[in-house]
XYZ file of N, CA and C in Angstrom:
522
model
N -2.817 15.242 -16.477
C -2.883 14.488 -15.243
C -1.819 13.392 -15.293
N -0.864 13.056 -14.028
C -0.474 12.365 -14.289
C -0.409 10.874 -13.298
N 0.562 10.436 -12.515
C 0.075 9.135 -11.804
C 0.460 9.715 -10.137
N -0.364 8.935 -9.530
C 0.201 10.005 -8.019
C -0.249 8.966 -6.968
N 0.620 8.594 -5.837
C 0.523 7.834 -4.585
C -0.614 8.169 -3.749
N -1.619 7.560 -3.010
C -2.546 7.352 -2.532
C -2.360 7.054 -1.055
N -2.030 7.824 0.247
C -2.132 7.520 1.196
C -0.664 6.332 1.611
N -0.318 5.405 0.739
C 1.006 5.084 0.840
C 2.148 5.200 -0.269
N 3.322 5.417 0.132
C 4.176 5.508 -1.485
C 4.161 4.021 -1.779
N 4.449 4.121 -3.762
C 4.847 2.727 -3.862
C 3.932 2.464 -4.906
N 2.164 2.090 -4.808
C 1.314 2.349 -5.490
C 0.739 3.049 -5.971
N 0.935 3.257 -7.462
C 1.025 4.840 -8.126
C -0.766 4.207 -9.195
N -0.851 5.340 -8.935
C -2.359 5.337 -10.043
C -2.332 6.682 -10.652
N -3.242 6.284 -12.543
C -3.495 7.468 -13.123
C -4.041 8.142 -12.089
N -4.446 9.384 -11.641
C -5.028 10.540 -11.060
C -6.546 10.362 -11.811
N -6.350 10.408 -12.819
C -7.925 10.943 -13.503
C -8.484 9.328 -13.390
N -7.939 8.692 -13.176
C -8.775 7.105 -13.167
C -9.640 7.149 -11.394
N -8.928 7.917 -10.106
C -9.595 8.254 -8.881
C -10.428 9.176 -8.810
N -9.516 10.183 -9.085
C -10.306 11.685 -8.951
C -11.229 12.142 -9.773
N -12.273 12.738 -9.352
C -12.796 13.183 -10.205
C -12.734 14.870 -10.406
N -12.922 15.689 -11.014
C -12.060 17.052 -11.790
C -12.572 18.058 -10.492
N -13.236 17.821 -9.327
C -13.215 18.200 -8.308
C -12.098 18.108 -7.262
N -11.505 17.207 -7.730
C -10.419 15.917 -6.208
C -11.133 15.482 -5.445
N -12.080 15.151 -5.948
C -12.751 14.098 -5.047
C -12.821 12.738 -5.650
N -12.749 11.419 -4.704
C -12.663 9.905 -4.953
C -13.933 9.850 -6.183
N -13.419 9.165 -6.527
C -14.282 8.972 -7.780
C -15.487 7.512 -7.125
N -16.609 7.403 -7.178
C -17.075 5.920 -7.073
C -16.477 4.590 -7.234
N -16.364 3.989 -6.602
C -15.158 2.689 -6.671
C -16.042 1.735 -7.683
N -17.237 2.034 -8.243
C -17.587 1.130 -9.395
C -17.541 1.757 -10.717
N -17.225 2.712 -10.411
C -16.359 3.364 -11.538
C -14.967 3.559 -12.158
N -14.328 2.536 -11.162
C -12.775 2.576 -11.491
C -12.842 1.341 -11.815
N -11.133 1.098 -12.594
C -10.813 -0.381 -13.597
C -11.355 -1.311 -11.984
N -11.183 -2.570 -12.123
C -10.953 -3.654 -10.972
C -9.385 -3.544 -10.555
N -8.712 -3.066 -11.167
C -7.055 -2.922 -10.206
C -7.476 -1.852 -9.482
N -7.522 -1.215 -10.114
C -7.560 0.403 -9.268
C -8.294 0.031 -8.217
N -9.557 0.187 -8.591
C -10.439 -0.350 -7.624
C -9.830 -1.305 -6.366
N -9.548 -2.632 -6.621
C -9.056 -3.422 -5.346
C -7.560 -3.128 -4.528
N -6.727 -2.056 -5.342
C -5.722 -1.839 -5.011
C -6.427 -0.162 -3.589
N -7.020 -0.087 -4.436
C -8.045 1.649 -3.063
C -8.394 1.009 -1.813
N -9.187 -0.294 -2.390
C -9.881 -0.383 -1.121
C -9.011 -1.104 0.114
N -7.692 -2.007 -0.920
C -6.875 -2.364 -0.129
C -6.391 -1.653 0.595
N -5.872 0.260 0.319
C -4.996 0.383 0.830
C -6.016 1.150 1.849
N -7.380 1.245 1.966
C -8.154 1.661 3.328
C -7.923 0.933 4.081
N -7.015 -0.501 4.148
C -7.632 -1.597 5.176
C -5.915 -1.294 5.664
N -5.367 -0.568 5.147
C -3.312 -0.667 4.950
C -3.041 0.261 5.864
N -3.716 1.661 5.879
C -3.670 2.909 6.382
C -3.371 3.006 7.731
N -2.224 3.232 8.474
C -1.629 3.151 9.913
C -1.196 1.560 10.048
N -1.323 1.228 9.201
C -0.667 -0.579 9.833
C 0.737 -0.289 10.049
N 1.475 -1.347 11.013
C 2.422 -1.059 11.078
C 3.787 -1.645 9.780
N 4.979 -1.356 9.762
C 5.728 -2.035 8.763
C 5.997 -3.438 9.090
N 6.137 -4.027 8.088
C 5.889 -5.404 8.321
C 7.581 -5.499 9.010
N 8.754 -5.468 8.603
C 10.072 -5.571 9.134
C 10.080 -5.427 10.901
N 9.340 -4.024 10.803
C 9.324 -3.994 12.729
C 8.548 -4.535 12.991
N 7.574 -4.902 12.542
C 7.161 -6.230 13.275
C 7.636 -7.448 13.915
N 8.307 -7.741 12.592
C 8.980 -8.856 12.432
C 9.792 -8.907 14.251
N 10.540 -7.724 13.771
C 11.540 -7.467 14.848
C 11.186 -7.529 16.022
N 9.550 -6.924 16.514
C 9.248 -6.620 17.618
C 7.868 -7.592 17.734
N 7.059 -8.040 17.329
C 6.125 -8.550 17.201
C 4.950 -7.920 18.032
N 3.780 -9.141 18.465
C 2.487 -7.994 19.006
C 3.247 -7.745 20.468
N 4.295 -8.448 21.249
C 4.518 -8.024 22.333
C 5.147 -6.650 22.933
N 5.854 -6.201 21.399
C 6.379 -4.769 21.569
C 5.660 -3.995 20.370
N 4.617 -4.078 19.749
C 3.882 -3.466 18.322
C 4.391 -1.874 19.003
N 3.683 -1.141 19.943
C 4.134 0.088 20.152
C 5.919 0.604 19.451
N 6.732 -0.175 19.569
C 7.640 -0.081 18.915
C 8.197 -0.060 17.430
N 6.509 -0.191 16.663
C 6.917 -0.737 15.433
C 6.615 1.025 15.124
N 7.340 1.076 13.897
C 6.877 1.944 12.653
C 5.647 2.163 11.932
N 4.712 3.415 11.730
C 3.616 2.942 10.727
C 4.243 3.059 9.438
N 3.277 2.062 8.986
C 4.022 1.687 7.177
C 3.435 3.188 6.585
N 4.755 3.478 6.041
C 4.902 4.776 4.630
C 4.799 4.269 3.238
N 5.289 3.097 3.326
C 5.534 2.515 1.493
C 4.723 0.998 1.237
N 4.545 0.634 0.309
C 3.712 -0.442 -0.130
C 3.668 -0.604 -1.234
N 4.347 -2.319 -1.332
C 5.105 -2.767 -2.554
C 4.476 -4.285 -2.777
N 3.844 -4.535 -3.893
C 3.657 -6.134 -3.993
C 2.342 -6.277 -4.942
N 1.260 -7.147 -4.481
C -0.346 -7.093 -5.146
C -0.398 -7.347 -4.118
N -1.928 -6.901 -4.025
C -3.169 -6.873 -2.949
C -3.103 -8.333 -2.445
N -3.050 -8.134 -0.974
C -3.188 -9.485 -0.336
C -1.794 -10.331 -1.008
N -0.962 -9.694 -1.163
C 0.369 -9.954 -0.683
C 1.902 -8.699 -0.862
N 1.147 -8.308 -0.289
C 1.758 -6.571 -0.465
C 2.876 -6.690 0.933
N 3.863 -5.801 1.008
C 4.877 -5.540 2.015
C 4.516 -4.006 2.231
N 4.325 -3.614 3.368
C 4.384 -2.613 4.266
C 5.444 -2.081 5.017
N 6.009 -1.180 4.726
C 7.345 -0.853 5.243
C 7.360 0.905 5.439
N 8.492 1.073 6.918
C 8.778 2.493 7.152
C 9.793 2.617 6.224
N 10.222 3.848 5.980
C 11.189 4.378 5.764
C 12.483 4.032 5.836
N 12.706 3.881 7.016
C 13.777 2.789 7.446
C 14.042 1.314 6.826
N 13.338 0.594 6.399
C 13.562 -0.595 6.216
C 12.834 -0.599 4.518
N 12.907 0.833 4.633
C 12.431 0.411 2.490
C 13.519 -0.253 1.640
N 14.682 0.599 2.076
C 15.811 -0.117 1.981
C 16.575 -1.729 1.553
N 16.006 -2.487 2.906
C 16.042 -3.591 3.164
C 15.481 -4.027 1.964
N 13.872 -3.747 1.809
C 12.946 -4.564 0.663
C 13.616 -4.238 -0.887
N 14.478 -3.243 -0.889
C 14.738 -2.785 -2.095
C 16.150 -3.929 -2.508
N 16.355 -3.467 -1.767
C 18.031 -4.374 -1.624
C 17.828 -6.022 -1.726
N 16.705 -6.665 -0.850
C 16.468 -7.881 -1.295
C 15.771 -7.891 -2.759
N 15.031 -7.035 -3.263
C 14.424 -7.039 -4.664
C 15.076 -7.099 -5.578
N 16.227 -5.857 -5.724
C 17.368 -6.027 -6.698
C 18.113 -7.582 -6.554
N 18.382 -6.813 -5.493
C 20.190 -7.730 -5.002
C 19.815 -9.319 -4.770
N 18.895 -9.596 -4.156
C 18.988 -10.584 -3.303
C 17.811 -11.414 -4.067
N 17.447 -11.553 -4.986
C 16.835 -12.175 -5.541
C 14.681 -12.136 -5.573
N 14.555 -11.254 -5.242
C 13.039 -10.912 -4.638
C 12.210 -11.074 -6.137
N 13.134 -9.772 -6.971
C 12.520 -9.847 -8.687
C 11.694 -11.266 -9.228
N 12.077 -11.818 -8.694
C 11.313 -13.537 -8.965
C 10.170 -13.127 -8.309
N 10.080 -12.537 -7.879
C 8.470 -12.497 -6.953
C 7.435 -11.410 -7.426
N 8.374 -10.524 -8.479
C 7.581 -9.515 -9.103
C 5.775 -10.243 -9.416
N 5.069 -9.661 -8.773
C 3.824 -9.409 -9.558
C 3.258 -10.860 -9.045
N 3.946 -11.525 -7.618
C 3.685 -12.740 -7.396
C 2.761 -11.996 -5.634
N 1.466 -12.864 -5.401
C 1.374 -12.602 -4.323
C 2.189 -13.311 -2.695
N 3.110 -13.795 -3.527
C 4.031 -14.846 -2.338
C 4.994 -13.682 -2.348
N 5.390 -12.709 -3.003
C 6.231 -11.943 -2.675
C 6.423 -11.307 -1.169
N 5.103 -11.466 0.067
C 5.098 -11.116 1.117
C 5.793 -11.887 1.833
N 5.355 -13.051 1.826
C 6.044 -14.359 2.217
C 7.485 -14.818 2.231
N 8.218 -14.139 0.935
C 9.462 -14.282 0.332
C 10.483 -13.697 1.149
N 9.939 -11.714 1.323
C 10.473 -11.179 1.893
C 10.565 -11.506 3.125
N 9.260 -11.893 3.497
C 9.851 -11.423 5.328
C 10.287 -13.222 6.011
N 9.967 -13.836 4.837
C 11.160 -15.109 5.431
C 12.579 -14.783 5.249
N 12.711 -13.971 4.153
C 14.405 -13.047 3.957
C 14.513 -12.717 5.072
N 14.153 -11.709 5.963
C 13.944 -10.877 6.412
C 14.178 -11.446 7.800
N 13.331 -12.112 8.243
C 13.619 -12.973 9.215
C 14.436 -13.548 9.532
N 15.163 -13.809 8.800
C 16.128 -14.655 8.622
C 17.850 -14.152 8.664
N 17.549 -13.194 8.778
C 18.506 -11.743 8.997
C 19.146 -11.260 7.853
N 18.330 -11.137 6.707
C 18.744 -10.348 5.303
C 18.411 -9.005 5.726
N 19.407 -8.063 5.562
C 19.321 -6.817 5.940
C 20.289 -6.506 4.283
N 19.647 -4.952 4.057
C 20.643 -4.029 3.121
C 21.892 -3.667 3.804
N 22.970 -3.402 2.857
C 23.801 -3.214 3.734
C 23.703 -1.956 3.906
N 24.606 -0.888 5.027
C 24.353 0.232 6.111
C 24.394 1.047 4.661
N 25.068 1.486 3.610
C 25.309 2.476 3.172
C 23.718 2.382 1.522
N 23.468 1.143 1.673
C 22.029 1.007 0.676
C 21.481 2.230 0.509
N 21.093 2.424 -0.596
C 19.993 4.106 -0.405
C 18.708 3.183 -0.590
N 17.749 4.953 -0.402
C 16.054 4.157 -1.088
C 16.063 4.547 -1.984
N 14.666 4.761 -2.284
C 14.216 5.429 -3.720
C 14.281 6.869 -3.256
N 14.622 8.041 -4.067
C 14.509 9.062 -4.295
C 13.124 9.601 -4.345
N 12.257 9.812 -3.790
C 10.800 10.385 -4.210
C 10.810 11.712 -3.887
N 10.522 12.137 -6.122
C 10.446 13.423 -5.980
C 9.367 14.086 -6.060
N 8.572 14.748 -5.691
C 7.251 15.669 -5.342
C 7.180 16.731 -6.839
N 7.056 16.328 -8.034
C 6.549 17.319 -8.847
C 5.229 18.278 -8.788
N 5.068 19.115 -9.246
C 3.473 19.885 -9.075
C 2.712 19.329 -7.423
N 3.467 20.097 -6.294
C 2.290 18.815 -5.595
C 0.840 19.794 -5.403
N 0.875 20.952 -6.015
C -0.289 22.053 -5.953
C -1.101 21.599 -7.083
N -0.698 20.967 -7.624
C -1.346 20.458 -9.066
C -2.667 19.085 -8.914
N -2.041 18.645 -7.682
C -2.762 17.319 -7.683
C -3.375 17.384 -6.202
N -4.585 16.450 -6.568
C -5.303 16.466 -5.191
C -4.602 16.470 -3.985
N -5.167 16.808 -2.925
C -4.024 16.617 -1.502
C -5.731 15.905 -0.804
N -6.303 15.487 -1.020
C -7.422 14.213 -0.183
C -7.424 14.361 1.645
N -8.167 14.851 2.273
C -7.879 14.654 3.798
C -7.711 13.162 4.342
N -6.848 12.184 4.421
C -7.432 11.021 4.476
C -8.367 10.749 6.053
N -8.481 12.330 6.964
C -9.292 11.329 7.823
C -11.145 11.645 6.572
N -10.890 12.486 5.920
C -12.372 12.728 4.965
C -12.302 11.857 4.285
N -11.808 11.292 3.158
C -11.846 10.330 2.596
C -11.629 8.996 2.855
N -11.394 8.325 3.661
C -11.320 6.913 4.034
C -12.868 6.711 4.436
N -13.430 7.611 5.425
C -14.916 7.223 5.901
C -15.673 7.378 4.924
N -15.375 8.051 4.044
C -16.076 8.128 2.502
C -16.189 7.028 1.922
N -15.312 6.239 1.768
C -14.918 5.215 1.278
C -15.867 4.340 1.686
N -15.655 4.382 3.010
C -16.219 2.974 3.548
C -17.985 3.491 3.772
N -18.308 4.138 4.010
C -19.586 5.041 3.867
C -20.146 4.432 2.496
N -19.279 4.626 1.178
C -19.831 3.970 -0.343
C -19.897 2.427 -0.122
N -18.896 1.878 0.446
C -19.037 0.301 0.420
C -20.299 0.093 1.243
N -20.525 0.795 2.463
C -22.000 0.403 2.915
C -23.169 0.137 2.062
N -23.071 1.445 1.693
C -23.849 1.933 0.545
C -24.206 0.673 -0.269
N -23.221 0.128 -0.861
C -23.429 -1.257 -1.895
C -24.061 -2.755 -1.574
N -25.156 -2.627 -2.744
C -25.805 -4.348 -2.110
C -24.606 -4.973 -2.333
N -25.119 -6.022 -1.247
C -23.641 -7.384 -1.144
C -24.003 -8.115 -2.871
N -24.724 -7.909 -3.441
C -24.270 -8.632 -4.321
C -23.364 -7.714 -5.282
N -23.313 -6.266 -5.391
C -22.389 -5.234 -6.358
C -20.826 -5.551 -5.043
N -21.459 -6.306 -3.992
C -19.959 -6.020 -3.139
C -19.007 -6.733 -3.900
N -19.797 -7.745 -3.722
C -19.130 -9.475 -4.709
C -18.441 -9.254 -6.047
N -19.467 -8.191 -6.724
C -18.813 -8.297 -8.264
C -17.921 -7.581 -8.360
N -17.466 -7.027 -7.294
C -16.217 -5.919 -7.006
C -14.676 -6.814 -6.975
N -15.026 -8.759 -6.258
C -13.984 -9.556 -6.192
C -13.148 -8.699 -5.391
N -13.187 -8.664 -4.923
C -12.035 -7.543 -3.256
C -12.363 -7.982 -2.280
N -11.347 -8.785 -1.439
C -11.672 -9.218 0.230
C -11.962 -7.941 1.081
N -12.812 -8.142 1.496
C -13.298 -6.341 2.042
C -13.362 -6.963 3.859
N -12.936 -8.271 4.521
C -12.528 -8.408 5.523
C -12.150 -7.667 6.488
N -10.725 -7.244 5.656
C -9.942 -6.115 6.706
C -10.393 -4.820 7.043
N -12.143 -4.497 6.316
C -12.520 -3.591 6.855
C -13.198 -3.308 7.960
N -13.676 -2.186 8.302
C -14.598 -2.174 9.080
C -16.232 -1.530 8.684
N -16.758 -2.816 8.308
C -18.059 -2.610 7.780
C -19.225 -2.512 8.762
């Protein structure tokens, strides 16, 4: 087994730490506390739009934005980005000084004041290369089946196992 993206690229997890030897989600009180708060984060992530077109377009044109494909940062300060503008985040990370923000939750903050501010990659920037090894090998998850799953188990949980979970569970819909 090896590590595999979850509904967005970017955040990679062991496989056998989610799945269980069915492909099915494993119980979320059964995974580490990263794993764990990084899952439930990315149920609350799922169709949001990229944070860059936002930027660009805000709630007055949102129809215009991109839904986020990639997701880069820690929980509750993560960057959401299309395709298009992975680029951008990559290019400020290397190039432009972002690496200071590694593993910082201000790293959201960092970027899209970059960002705002009109830090763009330049036109010929690449992204990351993402290559698809074995993808018959590893779960393929329905996410409209598994997200209500998800949140179906968090019901499930007394508020006090919610608590010892330490995960803002806000952005859901409970």
């Amino acid at each position: 087994m090896g590590k595999v993206n979850i509904g967005l690229r970017g955040w990679r997890f062991e496989e056998s730490e989610v799945f269980d030897a069915d492909g099915d989600l494993r119980p979320l009180g059964t995974m580490e506390p990263d794993t764990r708060e990084r899952i439930v984060r990315l149920a609350a992530m799922m169709g949001e739009p990229c944070d860059a077109c936002y930027l660009i377009h805000g709630d007055e044109d949102i129809e215009q934005c991109n839904v986020a494909r990639v997701i880069y940062g820690e929980p509750l300060g993560e960057v959401l980005l299309c395709t298009d503008h992975e680029p951008d985040f990559l290019y400020w990370f290397r190039e432009a000084g972002g690496k200071a923000y590694a593993g910082d939750t201000e790293l959201e903050d960092a970027f899209h004041e970059w960002f705002a501010d009109g830090g763009r990659a330049p036109e010929d920037y690449g992204s990351l290369d993402h290559v698809n090894t074995d993808p018959d090998e590893i779960p393929d998850p329905d996410p409209a089946e598994e997200l209500p799953s998800l949140e179906e188990e968090l019901e499930k949980m007394e508020d006090e196992s919610l608590d010892d979970l330490g995960v803002d569970l806000d952005d859901l819909d409970l």
